[in-house]
Coordinates of C-alpha atoms in Angstrom, one line a residue:
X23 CA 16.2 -28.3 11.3
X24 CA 19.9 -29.0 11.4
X25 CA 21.9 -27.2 13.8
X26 CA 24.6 -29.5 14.3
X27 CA 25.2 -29.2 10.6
X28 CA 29.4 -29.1 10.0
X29 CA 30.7 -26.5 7.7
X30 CA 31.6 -28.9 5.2
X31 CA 27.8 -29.9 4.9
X32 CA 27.1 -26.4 5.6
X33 CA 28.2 -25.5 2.0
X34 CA 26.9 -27.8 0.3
X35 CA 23.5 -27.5 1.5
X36 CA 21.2 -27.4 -1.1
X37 CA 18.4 -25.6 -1.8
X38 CA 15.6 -26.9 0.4
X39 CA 12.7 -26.1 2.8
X40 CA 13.2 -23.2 5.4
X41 CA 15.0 -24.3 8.5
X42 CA 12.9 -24.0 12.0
X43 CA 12.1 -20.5 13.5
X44 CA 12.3 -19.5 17.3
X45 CA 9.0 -18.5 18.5
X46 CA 8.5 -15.1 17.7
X47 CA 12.0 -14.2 16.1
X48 CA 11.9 -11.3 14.4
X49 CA 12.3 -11.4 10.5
X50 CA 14.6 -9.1 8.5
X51 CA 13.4 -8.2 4.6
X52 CA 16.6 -8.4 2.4
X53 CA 15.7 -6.4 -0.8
X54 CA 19.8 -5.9 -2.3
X55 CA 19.8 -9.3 -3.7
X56 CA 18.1 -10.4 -7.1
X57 CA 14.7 -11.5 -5.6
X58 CA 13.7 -10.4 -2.1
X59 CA 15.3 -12.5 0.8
X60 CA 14.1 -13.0 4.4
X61 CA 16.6 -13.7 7.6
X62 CA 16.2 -15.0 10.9
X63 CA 17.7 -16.9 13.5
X64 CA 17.7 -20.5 14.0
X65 CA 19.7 -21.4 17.2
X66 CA 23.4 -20.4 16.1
X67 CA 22.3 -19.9 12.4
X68 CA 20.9 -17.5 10.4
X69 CA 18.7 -18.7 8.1
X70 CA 18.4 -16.8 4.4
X71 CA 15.1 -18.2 2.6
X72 CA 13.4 -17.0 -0.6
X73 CA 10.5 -14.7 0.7
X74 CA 7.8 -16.1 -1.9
X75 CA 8.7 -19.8 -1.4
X76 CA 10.2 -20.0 1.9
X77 CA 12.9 -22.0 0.3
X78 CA 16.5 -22.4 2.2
X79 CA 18.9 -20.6 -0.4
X80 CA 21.8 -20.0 2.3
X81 CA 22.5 -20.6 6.6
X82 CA 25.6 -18.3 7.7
X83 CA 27.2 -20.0 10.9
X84 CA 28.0 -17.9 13.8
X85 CA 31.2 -20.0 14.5
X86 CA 32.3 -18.9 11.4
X87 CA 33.3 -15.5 13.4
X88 CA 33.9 -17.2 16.6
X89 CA 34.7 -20.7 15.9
X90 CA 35.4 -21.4 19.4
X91 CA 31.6 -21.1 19.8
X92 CA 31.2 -24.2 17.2
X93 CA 29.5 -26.9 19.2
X94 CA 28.4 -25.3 21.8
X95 CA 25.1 -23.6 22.9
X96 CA 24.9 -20.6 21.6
X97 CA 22.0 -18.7 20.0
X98 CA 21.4 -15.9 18.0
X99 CA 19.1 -13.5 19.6
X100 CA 19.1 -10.3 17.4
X101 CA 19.9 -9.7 13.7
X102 CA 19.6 -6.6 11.6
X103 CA 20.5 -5.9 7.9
X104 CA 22.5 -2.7 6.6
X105 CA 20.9 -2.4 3.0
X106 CA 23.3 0.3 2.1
X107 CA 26.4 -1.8 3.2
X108 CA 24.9 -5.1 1.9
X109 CA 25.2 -6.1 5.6
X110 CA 23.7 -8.7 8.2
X111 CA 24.7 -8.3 11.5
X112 CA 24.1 -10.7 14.3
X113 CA 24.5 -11.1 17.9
X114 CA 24.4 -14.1 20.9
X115 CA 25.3 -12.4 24.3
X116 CA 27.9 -10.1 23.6
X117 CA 29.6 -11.1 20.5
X118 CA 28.5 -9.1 17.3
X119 CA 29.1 -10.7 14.0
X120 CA 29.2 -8.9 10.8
X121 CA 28.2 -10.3 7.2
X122 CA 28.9 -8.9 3.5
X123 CA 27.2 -10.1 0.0
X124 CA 30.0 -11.0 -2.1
X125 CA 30.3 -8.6 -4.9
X126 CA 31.3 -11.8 -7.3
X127 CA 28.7 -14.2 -6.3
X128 CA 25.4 -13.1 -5.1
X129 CA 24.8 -16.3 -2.9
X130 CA 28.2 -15.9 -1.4
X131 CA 28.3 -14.1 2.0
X132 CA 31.6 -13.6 3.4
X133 CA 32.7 -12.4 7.3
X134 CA 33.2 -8.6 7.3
X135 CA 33.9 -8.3 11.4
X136 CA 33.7 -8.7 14.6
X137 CA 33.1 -6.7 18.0
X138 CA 33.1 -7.8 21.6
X139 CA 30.8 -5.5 24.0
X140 CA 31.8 -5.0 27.1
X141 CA 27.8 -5.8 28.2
X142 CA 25.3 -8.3 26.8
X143 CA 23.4 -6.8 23.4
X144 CA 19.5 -6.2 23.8
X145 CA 19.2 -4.4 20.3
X146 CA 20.7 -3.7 17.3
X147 CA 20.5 -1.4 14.1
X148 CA 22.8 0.1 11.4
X149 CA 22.7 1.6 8.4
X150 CA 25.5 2.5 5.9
X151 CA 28.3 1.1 8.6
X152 CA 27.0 3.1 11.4
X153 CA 26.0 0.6 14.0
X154 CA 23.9 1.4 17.3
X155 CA 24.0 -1.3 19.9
X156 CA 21.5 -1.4 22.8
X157 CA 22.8 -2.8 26.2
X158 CA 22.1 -2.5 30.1
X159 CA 23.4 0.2 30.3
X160 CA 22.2 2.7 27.5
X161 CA 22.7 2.9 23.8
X162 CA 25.9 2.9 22.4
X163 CA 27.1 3.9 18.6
X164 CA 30.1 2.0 16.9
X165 CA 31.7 3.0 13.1
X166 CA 34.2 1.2 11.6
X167 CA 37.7 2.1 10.3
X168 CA 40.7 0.3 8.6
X169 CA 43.9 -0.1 10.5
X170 CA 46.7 -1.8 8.6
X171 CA 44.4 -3.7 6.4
X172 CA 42.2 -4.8 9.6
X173 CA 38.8 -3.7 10.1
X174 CA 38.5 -2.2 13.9
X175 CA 35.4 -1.0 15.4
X176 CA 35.5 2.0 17.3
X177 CA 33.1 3.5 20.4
X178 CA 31.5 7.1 18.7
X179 CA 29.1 7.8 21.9
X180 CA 27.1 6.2 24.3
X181 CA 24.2 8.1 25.7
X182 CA 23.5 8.6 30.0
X183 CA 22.0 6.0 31.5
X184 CA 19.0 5.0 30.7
X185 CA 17.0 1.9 30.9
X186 CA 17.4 -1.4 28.4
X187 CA 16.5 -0.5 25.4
X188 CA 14.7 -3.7 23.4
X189 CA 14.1 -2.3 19.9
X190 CA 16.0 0.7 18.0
X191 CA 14.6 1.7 15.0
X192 CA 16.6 4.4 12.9
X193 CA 14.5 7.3 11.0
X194 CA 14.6 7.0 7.5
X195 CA 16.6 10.4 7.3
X196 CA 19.2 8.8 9.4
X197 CA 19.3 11.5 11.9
X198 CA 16.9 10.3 14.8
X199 CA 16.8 6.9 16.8
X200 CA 13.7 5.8 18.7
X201 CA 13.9 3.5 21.2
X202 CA 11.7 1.5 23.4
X203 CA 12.4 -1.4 26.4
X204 CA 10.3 -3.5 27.6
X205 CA 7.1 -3.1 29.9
X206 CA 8.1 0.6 29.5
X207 CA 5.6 3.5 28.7
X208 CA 7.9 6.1 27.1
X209 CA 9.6 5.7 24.0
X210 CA 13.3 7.9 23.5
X211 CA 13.8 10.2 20.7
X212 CA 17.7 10.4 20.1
X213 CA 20.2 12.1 18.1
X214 CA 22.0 9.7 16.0
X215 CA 25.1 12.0 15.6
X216 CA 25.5 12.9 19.2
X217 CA 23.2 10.7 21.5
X218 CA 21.7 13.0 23.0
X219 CA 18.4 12.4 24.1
X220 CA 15.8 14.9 22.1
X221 CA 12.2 13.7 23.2
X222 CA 10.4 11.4 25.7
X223 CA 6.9 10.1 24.4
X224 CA 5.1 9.2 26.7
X225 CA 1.8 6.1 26.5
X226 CA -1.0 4.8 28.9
X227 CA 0.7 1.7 28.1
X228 CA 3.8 -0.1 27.7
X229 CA 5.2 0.0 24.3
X230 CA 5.6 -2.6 22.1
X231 CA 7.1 -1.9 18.8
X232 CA 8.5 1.3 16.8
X233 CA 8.5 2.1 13.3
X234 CA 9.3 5.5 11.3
X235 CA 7.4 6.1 8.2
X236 CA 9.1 6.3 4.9
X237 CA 8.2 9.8 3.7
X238 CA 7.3 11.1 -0.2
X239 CA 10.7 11.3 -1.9
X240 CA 10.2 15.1 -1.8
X241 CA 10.3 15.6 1.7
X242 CA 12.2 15.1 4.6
X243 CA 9.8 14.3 7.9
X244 CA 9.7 12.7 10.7
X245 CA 6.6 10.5 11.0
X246 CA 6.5 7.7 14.1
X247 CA 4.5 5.2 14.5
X248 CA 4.1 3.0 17.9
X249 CA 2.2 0.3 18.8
X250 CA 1.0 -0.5 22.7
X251 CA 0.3 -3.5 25.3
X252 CA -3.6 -3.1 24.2
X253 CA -2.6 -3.5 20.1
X254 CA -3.3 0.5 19.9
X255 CA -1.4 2.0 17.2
X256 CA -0.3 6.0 17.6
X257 CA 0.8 8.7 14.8
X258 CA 3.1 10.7 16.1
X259 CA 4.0 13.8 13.9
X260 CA 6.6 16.7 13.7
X261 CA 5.3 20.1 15.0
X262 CA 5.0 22.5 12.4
X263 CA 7.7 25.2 13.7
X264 CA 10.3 22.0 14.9
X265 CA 10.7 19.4 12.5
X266 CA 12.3 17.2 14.9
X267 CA 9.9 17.7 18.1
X268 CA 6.8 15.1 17.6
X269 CA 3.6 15.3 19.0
X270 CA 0.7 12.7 18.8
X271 CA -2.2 13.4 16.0
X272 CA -3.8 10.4 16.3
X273 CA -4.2 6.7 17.3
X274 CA -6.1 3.8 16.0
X275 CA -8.1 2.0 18.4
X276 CA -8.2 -1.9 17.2
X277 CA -11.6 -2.2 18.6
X278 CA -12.2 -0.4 15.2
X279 CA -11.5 -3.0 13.3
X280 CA -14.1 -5.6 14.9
X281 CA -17.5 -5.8 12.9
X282 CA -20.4 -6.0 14.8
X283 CA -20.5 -9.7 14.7
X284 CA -17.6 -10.1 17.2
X285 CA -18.2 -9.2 20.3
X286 CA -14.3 -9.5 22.1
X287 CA -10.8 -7.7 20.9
X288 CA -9.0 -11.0 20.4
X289 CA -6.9 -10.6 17.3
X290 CA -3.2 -8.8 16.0
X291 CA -1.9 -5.7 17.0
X292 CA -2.7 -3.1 14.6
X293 CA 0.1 -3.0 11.7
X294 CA 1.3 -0.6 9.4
X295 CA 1.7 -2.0 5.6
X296 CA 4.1 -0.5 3.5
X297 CA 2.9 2.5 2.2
X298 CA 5.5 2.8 -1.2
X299 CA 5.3 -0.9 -2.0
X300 CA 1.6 -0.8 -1.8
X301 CA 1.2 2.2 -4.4
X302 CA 3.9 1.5 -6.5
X303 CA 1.7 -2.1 -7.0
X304 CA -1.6 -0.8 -7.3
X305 CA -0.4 1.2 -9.9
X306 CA 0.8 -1.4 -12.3
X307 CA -2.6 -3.2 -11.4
X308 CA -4.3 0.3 -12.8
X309 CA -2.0 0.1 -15.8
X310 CA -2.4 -3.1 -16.9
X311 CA -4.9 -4.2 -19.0
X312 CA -5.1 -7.8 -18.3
X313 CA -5.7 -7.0 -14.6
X314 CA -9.1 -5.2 -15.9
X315 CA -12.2 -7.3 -14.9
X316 CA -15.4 -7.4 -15.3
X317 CA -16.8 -7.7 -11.8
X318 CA -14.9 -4.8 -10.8
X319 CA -17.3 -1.9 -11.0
X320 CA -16.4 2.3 -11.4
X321 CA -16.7 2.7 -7.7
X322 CA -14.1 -0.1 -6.7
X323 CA -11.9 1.5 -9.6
X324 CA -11.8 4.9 -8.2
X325 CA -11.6 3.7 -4.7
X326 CA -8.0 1.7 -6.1
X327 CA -7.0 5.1 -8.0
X328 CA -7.7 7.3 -4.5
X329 CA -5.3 4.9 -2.8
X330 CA -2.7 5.5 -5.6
X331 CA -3.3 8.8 -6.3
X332 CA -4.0 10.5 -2.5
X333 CA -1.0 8.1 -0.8
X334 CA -3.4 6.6 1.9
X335 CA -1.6 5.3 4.8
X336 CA -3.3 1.5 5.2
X337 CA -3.2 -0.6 9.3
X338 CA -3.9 -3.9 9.5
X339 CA -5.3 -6.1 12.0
X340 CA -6.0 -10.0 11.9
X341 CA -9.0 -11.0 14.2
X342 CA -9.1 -14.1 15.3
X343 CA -12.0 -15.8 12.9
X344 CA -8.5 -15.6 10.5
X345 CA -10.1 -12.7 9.1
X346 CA -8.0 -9.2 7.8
X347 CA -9.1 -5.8 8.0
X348 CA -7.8 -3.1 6.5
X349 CA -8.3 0.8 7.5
X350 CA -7.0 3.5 5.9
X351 CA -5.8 7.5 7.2
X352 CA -6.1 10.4 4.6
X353 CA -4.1 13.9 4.9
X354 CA -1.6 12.7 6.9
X355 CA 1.1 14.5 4.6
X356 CA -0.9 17.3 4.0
X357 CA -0.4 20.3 6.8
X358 CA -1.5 21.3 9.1
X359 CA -2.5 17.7 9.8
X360 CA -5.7 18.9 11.2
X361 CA -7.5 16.7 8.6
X362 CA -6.9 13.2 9.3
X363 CA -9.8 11.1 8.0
X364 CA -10.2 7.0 9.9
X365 CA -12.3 4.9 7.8
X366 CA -12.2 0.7 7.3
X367 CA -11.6 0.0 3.0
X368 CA -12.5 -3.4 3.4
X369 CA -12.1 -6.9 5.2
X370 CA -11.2 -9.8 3.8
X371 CA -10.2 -13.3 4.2
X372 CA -7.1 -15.2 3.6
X373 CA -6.8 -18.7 1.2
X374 CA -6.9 -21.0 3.0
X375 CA -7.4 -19.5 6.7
X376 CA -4.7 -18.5 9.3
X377 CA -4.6 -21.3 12.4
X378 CA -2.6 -19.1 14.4
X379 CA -2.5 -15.4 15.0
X380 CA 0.3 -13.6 13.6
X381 CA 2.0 -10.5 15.5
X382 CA 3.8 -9.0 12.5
X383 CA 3.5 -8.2 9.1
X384 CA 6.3 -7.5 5.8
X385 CA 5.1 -6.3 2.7
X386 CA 7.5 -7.4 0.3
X387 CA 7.9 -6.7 -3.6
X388 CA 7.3 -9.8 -6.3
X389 CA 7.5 -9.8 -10.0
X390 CA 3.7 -9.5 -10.7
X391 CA 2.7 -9.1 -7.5
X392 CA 3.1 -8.7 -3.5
X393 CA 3.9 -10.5 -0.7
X394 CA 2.8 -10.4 2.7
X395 CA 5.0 -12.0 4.8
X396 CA 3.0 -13.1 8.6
X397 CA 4.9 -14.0 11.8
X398 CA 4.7 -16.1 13.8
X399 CA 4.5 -18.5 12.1
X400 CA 6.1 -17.6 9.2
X401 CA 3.5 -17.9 6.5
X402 CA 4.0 -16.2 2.8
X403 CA 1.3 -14.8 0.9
X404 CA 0.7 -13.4 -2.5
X405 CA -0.9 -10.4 -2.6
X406 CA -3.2 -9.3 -5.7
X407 CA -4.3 -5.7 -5.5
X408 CA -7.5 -5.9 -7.7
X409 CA -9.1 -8.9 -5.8
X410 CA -7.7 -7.9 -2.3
X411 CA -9.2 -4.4 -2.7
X412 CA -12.4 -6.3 -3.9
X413 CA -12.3 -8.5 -0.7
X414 CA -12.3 -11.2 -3.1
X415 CA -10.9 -14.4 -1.4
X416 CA -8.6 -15.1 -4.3
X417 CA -7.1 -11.8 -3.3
X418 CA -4.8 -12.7 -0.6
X419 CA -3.7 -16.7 -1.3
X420 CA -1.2 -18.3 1.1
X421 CA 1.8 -19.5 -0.9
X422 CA 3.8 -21.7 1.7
X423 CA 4.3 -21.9 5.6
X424 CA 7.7 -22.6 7.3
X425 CA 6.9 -25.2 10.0
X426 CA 6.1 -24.1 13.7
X427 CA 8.7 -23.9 16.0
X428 CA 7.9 -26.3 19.8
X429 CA 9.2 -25.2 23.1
X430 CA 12.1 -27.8 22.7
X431 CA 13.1 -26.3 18.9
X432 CA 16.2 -24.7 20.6
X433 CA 17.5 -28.3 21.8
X434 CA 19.9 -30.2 19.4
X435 CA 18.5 -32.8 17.5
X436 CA 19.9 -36.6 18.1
X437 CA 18.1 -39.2 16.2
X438 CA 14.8 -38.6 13.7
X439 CA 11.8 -41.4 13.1
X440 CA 9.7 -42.0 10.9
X441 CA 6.0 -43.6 10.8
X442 CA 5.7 -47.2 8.5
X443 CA 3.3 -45.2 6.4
X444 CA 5.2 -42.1 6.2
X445 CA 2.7 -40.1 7.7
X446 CA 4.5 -39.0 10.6
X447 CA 7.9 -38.1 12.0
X448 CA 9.3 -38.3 15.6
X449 CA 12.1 -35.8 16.4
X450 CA 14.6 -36.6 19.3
X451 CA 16.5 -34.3 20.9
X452 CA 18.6 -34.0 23.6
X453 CA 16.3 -34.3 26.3
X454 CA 12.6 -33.8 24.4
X455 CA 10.9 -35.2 21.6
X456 CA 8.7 -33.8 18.9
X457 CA 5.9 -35.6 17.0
X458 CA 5.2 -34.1 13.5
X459 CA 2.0 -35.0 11.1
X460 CA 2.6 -34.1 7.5
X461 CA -0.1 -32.5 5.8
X462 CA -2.1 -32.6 2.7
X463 CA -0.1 -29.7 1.5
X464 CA 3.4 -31.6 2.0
X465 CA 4.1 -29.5 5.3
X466 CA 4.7 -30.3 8.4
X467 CA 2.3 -29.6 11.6
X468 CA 3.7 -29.9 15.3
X469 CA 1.0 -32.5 17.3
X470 CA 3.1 -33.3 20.3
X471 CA 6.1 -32.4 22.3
X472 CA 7.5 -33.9 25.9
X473 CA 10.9 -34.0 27.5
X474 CA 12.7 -37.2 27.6
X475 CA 15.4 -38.8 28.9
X476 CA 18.8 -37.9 26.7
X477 CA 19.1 -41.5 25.4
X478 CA 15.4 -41.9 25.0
X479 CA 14.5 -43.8 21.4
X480 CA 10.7 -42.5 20.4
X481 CA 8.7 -44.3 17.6
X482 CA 5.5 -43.0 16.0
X483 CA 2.8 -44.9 14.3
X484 CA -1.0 -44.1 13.2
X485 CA 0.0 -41.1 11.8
X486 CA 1.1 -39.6 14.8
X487 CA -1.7 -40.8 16.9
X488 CA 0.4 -43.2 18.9
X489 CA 3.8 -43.2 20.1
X490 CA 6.3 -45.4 21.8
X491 CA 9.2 -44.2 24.3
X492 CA 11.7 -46.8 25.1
X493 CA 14.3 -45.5 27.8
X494 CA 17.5 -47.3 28.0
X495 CA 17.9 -46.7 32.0
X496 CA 14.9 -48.5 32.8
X497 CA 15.1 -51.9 33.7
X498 CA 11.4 -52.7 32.8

């Protein structure tokens, strides 16, 4: 909640409670670093939290590559993170900045590089320094090289025009790139070696997120997911006799998901958990002893040792009672994929209830357990697999919740308030104000938010029910 913060203070921040989200921003898993890390934007920071906890561990500064944007208002739009690099990139407008893990200091993150596009940045991703930019006019691929000690970013290719693209998403072989833009209906299959355009899906509806699915570490596939204006999720796979050619097998019709007590389709897009994570946990649940209980019949058992054992794909949705369902697809590695099998596992609730619907979900790995990770807001769940799989409630227990972001969360704060009983905060910024009620939990929850003048002083009382607004310019 500090984005005037100097560098000085900057680096000596200590650990504390995760910094403010924009509505919506996109959160980037960082799994290179001794527990798992997530990253987003906050205005001109990026914010690095724990992912169980939420818990500020590190901000990196984007005036720390461009320090003549210190000050002034500039915001981060798009990160990405380059696991094999040990990378985050970031960009506000056209100015790319470039991050590396210390190899000394694991909490150290040092400036790598810079790059100046000649057009504003819509998209980014990279993988192992190869870095694919999405602007007005197309995508365009960047690699780096060394020049007298000096790190220099050079064009590779840029693909024909196209339109905007708003999310790339690399394959996990590293050869394809999908694309999507907004309020489009096809999604673009490229080459990542030559950009040149190799397919054009085509939807009923415009496309709204992307995803390749990490294949068995014995094969080499090309497996897409997408994910439409109407929450639809669609399986797109290879044709036998071309690998690389996709063709759609299947889609997953959220209206699925509802049980027969709800009558409307209000709830989350439908969302693909991470397959690998998921089996790699549900086996240690099956292996360990202590995770054996006596409420959990044969049945339930073998259903847990199917999803190990036959690699289920699982989809998500979040309905809007705060309820989860889970669905799992069968076969879909087996060929021909003529044999895809739909059916729901189970539907659950989460402890205590969602107050908001979320439109993404991260699977993350924990010692002893998962974490599901929803946005927005960002919320951070532990994840049991013998309970959840149950659709017992203590299955899926919410573990901390970063505060909500207001309309005005991009302004600079001025001056903060507090109520005489503590119950309460008033945020000024320049030109709004926020009122905040803290919770039984400890957090914080956003009750109001109004512009105001710049020098406006705001006071809370009654735990946020009333508030005062004294404006210096008026003379009454």
């Amino acid at each position: 909640m500090r984005p005037g913060l100097s560098p000085e203070r900057r680096e000596q921040d200590p650990v504390g409670k995760s910094y403010l989200s924009s509505d919506g921003a996109a959160l980037r898993p960082i799994l290179f670093t001794k527990s798992p890390l997530l990253a987003y934007a906050s205005k001109d920071l990026i914010a690095l939290v724990e992912a169980s906890s939420l818990n500020l561990v590190r901000t990196l500064a984007f005036w720390d590559a461009y320090p003549s944007s210190f000050g002034t208002d500039t915001f981060v739009q798009h990160i990405t993170v380059d696991t094999a690099r040990k990378w985050i990139v970031a960009v506000a407008g056209n100015r790319i900045a470039i991050w590396v893990l210390s190899s000394l200091e694991e909490t150290k993150w040092h400036v790598h590089s810079n790059i100046i596009t000649a057009q504003s940045v819509s998209a980014l991703e990279c993988y192992d320094g190869r870095l694919f930019v999405g602007t007005p006019g197309g995508v365009v691929a960047y690699s780096p090289q060394v020049v007298d000690e000096l790190i220099t970013w050079t064009l590779v290719w840029r693909t024909k025009k196209t339109s905007q693209p708003d999310q790339i998403s690399l394959s996990p072989s590293t050869t394809l790139l999908a694309t999507r833009s907004t309020s489009a209906l096809d999604v673009n299959i490229w080459s990542a070696s030559s950009g040149c355009l190799v397919q054009r899906l085509s939807h009923p509806r415009p496309v709204i997120n992307v995803a390749w699915r990490t294949p068995p570490s014995n094969k080499e596939e090309y497996i897409l997911y997408t994910t439409t204006s109407d929450s639809a999720l669609r399986i797109f796979l290879p044709v036998l006799d071309m690998p690389q050619h996709l063709q759609l097998h299947a889609t997953i019709d959220p209206y699925s998901f509802l049980p027969s007590s709800l009558a409307t389709n209000r709830g989350s897009p439908v969302m693909a958990l991470h397959r690998d994570l998921l089996r790699i946990a549900v086996g240690n649940a099956l292996r360990d002893p202590r995770d054996k209980r006596t409420s959990f019949t044969d049945s339930q058992r073998r259903r847990l040792t199917e999803v190990y054992e036959e690699g289920w794909d699982l989809f998500a949705r979040i309905l809007d009672d705060g309820s989860i369902v889970i669905q799992a697809v069968a076969n879909i590695d087996r060929r021909p994929p003529t044999l895809l099998k739909q059916f729901t596992l189970l539907h659950s609730l989460f402890d205590p209830p969602l107050e908001s619907l979320p439109t993404s979900l991260l699977l993350l790995p924990s010692a002893t357990q998962l974490n599901l990770i929803t946005n927005p807001p960002i919320v951070s769940h532990s994840l049991l697999p013998f309970p959840f799989f149950d659709a017992k409630r203590d299955g899926l227990r919410t573990i901390a919740a970063a505060p909500e972001s207001g309309k005005y969360g991009h302004l600079p704060i001025a001056q903060i308030s507090r109520s005489p009983e503590g119950h309460a905060v008033a945020v000024m910024r320049r030109g709004a104000a926020e009122i905040w009620k803290v919770k039984k939990s400890g957090d914080l929850r956003l009750v109001q938010q109004f512009e105001t003048v710049n020098e406006a002083t705001v006071l809370v009382f009654h735990s946020g029910e009333s508030v005062a607004v004294y404006d210096p310019g008026e003379k009454t």
